mmCIF file with all atom_site columns, C-alpha atoms in Angstrom:
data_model
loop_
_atom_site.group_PDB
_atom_site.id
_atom_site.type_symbol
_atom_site.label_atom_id
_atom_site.label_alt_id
_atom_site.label_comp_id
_atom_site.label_asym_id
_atom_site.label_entity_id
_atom_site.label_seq_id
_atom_site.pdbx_PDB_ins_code
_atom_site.Cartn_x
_atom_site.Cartn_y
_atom_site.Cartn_z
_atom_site.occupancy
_atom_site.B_iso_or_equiv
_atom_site.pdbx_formal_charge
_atom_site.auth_seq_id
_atom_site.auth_comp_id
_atom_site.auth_asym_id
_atom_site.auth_atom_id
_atom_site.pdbx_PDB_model_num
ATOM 1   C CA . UNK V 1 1   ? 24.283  36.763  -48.438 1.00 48.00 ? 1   UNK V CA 1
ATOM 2   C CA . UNK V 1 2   ? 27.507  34.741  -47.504 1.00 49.00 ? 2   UNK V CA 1
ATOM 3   C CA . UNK V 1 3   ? 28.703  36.962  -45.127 1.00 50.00 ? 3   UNK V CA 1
ATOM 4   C CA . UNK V 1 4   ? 25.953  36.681  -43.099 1.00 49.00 ? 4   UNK V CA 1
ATOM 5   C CA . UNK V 1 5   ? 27.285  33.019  -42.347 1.00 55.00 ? 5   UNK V CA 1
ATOM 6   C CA . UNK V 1 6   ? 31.308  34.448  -41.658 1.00 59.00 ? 6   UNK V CA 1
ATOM 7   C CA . UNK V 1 7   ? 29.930  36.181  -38.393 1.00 58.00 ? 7   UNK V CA 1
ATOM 8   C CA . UNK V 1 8   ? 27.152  36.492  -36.201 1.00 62.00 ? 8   UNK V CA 1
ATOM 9   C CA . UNK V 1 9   ? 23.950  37.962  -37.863 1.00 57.00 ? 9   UNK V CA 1
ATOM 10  C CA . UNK V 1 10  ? 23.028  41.700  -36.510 1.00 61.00 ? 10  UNK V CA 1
ATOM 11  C CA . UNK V 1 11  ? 19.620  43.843  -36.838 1.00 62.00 ? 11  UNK V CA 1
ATOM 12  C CA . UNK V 1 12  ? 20.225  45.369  -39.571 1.00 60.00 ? 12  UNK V CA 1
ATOM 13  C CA . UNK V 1 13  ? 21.277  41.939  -41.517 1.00 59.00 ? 13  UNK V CA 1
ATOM 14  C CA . UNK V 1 14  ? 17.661  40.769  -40.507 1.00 59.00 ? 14  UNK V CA 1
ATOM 15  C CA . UNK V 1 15  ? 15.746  43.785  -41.019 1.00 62.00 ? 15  UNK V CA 1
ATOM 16  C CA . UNK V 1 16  ? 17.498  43.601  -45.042 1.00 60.00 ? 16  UNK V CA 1
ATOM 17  C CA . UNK V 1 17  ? 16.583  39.957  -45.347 1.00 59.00 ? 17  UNK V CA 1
ATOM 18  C CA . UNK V 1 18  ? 12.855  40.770  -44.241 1.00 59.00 ? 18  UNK V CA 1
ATOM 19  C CA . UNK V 1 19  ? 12.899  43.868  -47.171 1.00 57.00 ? 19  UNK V CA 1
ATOM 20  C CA . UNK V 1 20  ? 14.042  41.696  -49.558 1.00 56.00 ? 20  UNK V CA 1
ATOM 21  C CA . UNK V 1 21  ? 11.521  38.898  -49.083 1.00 56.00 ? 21  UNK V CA 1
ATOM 22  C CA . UNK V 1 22  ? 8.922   41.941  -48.622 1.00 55.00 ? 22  UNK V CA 1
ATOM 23  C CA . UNK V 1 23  ? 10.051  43.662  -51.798 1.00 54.00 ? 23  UNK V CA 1
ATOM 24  C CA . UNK V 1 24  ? 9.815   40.338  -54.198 1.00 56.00 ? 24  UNK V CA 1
ATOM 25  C CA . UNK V 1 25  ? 5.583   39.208  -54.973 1.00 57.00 ? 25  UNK V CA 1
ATOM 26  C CA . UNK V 1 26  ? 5.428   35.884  -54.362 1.00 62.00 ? 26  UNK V CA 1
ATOM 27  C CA . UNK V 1 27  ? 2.558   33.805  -55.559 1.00 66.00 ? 27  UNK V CA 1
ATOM 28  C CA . UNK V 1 28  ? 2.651   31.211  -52.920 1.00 71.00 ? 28  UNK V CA 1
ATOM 29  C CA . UNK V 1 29  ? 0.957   28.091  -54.115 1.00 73.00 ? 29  UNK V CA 1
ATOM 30  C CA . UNK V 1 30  ? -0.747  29.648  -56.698 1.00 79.00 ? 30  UNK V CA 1
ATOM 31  C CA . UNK V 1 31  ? 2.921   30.036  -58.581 1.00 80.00 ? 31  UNK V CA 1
ATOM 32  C CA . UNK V 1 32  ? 2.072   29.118  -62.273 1.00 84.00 ? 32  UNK V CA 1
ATOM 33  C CA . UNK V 1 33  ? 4.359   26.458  -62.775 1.00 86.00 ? 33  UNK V CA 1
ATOM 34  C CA . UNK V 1 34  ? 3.248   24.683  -59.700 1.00 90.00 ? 34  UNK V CA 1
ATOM 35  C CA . UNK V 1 35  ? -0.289  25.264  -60.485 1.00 91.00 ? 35  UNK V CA 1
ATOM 36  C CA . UNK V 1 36  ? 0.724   23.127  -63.825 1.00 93.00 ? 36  UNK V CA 1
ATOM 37  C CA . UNK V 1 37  ? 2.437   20.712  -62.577 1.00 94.00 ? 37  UNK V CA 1
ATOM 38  C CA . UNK V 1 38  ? -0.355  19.885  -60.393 1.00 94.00 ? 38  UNK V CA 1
ATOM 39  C CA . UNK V 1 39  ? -2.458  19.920  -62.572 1.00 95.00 ? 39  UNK V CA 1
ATOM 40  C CA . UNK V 1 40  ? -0.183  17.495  -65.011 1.00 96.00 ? 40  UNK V CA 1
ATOM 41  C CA . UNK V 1 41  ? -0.177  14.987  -61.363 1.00 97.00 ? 41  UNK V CA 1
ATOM 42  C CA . UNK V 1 42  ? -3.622  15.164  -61.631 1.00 97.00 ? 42  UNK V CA 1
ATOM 43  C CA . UNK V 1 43  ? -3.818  14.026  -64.813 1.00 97.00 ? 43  UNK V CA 1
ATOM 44  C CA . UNK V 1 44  ? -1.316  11.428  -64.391 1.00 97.00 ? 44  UNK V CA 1
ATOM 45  C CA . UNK V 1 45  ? -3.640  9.968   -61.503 1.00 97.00 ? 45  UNK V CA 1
ATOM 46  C CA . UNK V 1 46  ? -6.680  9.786   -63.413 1.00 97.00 ? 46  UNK V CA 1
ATOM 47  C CA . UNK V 1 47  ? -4.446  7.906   -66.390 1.00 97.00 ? 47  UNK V CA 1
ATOM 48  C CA . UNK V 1 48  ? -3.150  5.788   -63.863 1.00 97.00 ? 48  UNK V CA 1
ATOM 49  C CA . UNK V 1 49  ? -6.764  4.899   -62.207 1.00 97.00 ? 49  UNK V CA 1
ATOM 50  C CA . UNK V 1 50  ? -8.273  4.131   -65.360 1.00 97.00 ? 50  UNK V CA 1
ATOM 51  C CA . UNK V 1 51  ? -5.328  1.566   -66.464 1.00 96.00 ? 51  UNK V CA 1
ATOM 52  C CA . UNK V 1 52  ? -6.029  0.358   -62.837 1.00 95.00 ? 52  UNK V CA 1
ATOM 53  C CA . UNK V 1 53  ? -9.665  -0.189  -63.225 1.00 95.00 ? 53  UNK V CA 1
ATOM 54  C CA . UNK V 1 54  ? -9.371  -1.582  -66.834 1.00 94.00 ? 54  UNK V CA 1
ATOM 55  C CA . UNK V 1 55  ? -6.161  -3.210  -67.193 1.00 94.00 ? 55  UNK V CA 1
ATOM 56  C CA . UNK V 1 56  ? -4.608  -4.569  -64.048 1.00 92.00 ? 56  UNK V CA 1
ATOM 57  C CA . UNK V 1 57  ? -8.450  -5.518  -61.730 1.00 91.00 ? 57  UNK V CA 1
ATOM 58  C CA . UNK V 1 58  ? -8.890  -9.062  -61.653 1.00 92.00 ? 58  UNK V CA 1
ATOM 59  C CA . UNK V 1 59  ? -10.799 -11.155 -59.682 1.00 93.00 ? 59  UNK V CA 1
ATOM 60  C CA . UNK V 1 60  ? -9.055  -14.019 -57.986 1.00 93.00 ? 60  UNK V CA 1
ATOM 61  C CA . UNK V 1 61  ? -9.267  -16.978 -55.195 1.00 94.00 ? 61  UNK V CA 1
ATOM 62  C CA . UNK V 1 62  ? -8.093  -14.458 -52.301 1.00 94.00 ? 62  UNK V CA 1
ATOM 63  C CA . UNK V 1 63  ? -9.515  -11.308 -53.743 1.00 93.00 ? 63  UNK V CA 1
ATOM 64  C CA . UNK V 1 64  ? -12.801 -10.140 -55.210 1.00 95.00 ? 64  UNK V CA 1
ATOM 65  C CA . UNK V 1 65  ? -12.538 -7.902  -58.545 1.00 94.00 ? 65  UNK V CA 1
ATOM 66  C CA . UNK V 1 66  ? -14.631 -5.227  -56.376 1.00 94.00 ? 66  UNK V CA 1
ATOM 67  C CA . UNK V 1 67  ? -11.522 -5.539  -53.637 1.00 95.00 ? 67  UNK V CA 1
ATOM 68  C CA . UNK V 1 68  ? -8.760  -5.691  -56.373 1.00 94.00 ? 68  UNK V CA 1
ATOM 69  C CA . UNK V 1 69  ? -10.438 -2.320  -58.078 1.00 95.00 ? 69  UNK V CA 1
ATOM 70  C CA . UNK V 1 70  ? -10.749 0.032   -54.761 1.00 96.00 ? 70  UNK V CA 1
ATOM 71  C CA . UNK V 1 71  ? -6.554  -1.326  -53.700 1.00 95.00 ? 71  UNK V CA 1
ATOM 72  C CA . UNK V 1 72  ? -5.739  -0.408  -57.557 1.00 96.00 ? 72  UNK V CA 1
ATOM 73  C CA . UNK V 1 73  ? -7.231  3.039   -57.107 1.00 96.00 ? 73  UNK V CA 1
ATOM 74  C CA . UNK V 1 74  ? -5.636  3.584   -53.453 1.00 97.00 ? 74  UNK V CA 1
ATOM 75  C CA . UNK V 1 75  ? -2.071  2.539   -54.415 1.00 97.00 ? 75  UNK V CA 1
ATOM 76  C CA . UNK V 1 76  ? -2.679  4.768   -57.745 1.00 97.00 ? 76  UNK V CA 1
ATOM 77  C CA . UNK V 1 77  ? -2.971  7.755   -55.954 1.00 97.00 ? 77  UNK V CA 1
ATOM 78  C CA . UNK V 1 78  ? -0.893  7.367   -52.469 1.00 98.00 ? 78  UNK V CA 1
ATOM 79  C CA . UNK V 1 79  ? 1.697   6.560   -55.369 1.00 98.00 ? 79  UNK V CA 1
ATOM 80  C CA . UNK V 1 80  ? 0.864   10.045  -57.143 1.00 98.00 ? 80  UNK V CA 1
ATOM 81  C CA . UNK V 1 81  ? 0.464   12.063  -54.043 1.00 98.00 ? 81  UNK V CA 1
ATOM 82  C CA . UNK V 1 82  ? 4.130   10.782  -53.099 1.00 98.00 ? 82  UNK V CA 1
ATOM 83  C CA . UNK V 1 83  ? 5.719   12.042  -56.245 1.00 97.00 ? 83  UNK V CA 1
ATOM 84  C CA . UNK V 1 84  ? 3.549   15.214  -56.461 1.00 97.00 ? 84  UNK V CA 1
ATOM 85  C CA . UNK V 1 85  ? 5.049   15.919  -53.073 1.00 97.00 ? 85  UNK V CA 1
ATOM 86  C CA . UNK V 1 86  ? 8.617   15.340  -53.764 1.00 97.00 ? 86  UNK V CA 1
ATOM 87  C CA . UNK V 1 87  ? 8.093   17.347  -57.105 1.00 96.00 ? 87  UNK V CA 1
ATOM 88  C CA . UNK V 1 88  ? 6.754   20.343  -55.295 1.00 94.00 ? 88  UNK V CA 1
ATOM 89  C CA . UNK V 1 89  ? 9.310   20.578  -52.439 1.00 92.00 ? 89  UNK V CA 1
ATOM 90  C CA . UNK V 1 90  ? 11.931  20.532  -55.339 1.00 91.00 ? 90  UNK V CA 1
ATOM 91  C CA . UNK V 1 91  ? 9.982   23.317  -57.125 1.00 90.00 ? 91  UNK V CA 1
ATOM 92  C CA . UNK V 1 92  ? 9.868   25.170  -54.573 1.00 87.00 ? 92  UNK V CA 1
ATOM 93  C CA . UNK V 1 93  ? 12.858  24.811  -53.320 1.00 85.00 ? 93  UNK V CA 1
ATOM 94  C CA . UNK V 1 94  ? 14.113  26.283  -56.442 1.00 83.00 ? 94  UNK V CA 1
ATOM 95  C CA . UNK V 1 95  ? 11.502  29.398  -56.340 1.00 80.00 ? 95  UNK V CA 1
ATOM 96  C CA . UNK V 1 96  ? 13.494  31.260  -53.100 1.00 74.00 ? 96  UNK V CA 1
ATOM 97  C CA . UNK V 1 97  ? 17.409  29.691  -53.492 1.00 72.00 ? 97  UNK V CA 1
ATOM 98  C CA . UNK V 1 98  ? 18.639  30.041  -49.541 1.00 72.00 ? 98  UNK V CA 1
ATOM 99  C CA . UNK V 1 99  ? 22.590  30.623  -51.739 1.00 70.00 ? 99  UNK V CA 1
ATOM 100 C CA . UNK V 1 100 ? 22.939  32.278  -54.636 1.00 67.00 ? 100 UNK V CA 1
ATOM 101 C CA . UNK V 1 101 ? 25.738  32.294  -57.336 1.00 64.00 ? 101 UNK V CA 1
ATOM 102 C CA . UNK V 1 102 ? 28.731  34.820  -56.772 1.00 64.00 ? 102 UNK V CA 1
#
């Protein structure tokens, strides 16, 4: 794969890229492990909006409890769709390494 990178890629270094990628199954987003660790954000989030709803909503001068409830829930889960998203890029980043170990 490194000597692709030493000169300028041909055909026939493309058409054996394309094989390999067409030889391998690939499960996409339905790859176990990223099916599970979706699943494990998702739990996080609904752990996250309970202690929101129960612990941390309080009614004050400036805000009503209603008000304090609905921004606990929406920085909850912008909060868990950020991480979820960093964690899947890394994932699957490491599914289809672009170098590989010599």
């Amino acid at each position: 794969w490194l000597k692709i990178f030493n000169r300028r890629p041909t055909r026939k270094d493309f058409r054996s890229i394309f094989l390999a990628m067409a030889v391998g199954s690939s499960a996409g987003f339905f790859a176990s492990g990223l099916m599970s660790g979706t699943f494990t954000f998702a739990i996080l989030g609904a752990a996250g909006t309970f202690a929101a709803l129960t612990c941390f909503a309080k009614e004050t001068p400036n805000i009503t409890k209603g008000e304090s409830c609905r921004l606990g829930v929406v920085v909850v889960w912008i909060s868990v769709f950020c991480m979820w998203l960093l964690w899947a890029c890394v994932y699957m980043h490491q599914m289809v390494p672009l170098l590989y170990p010599q």
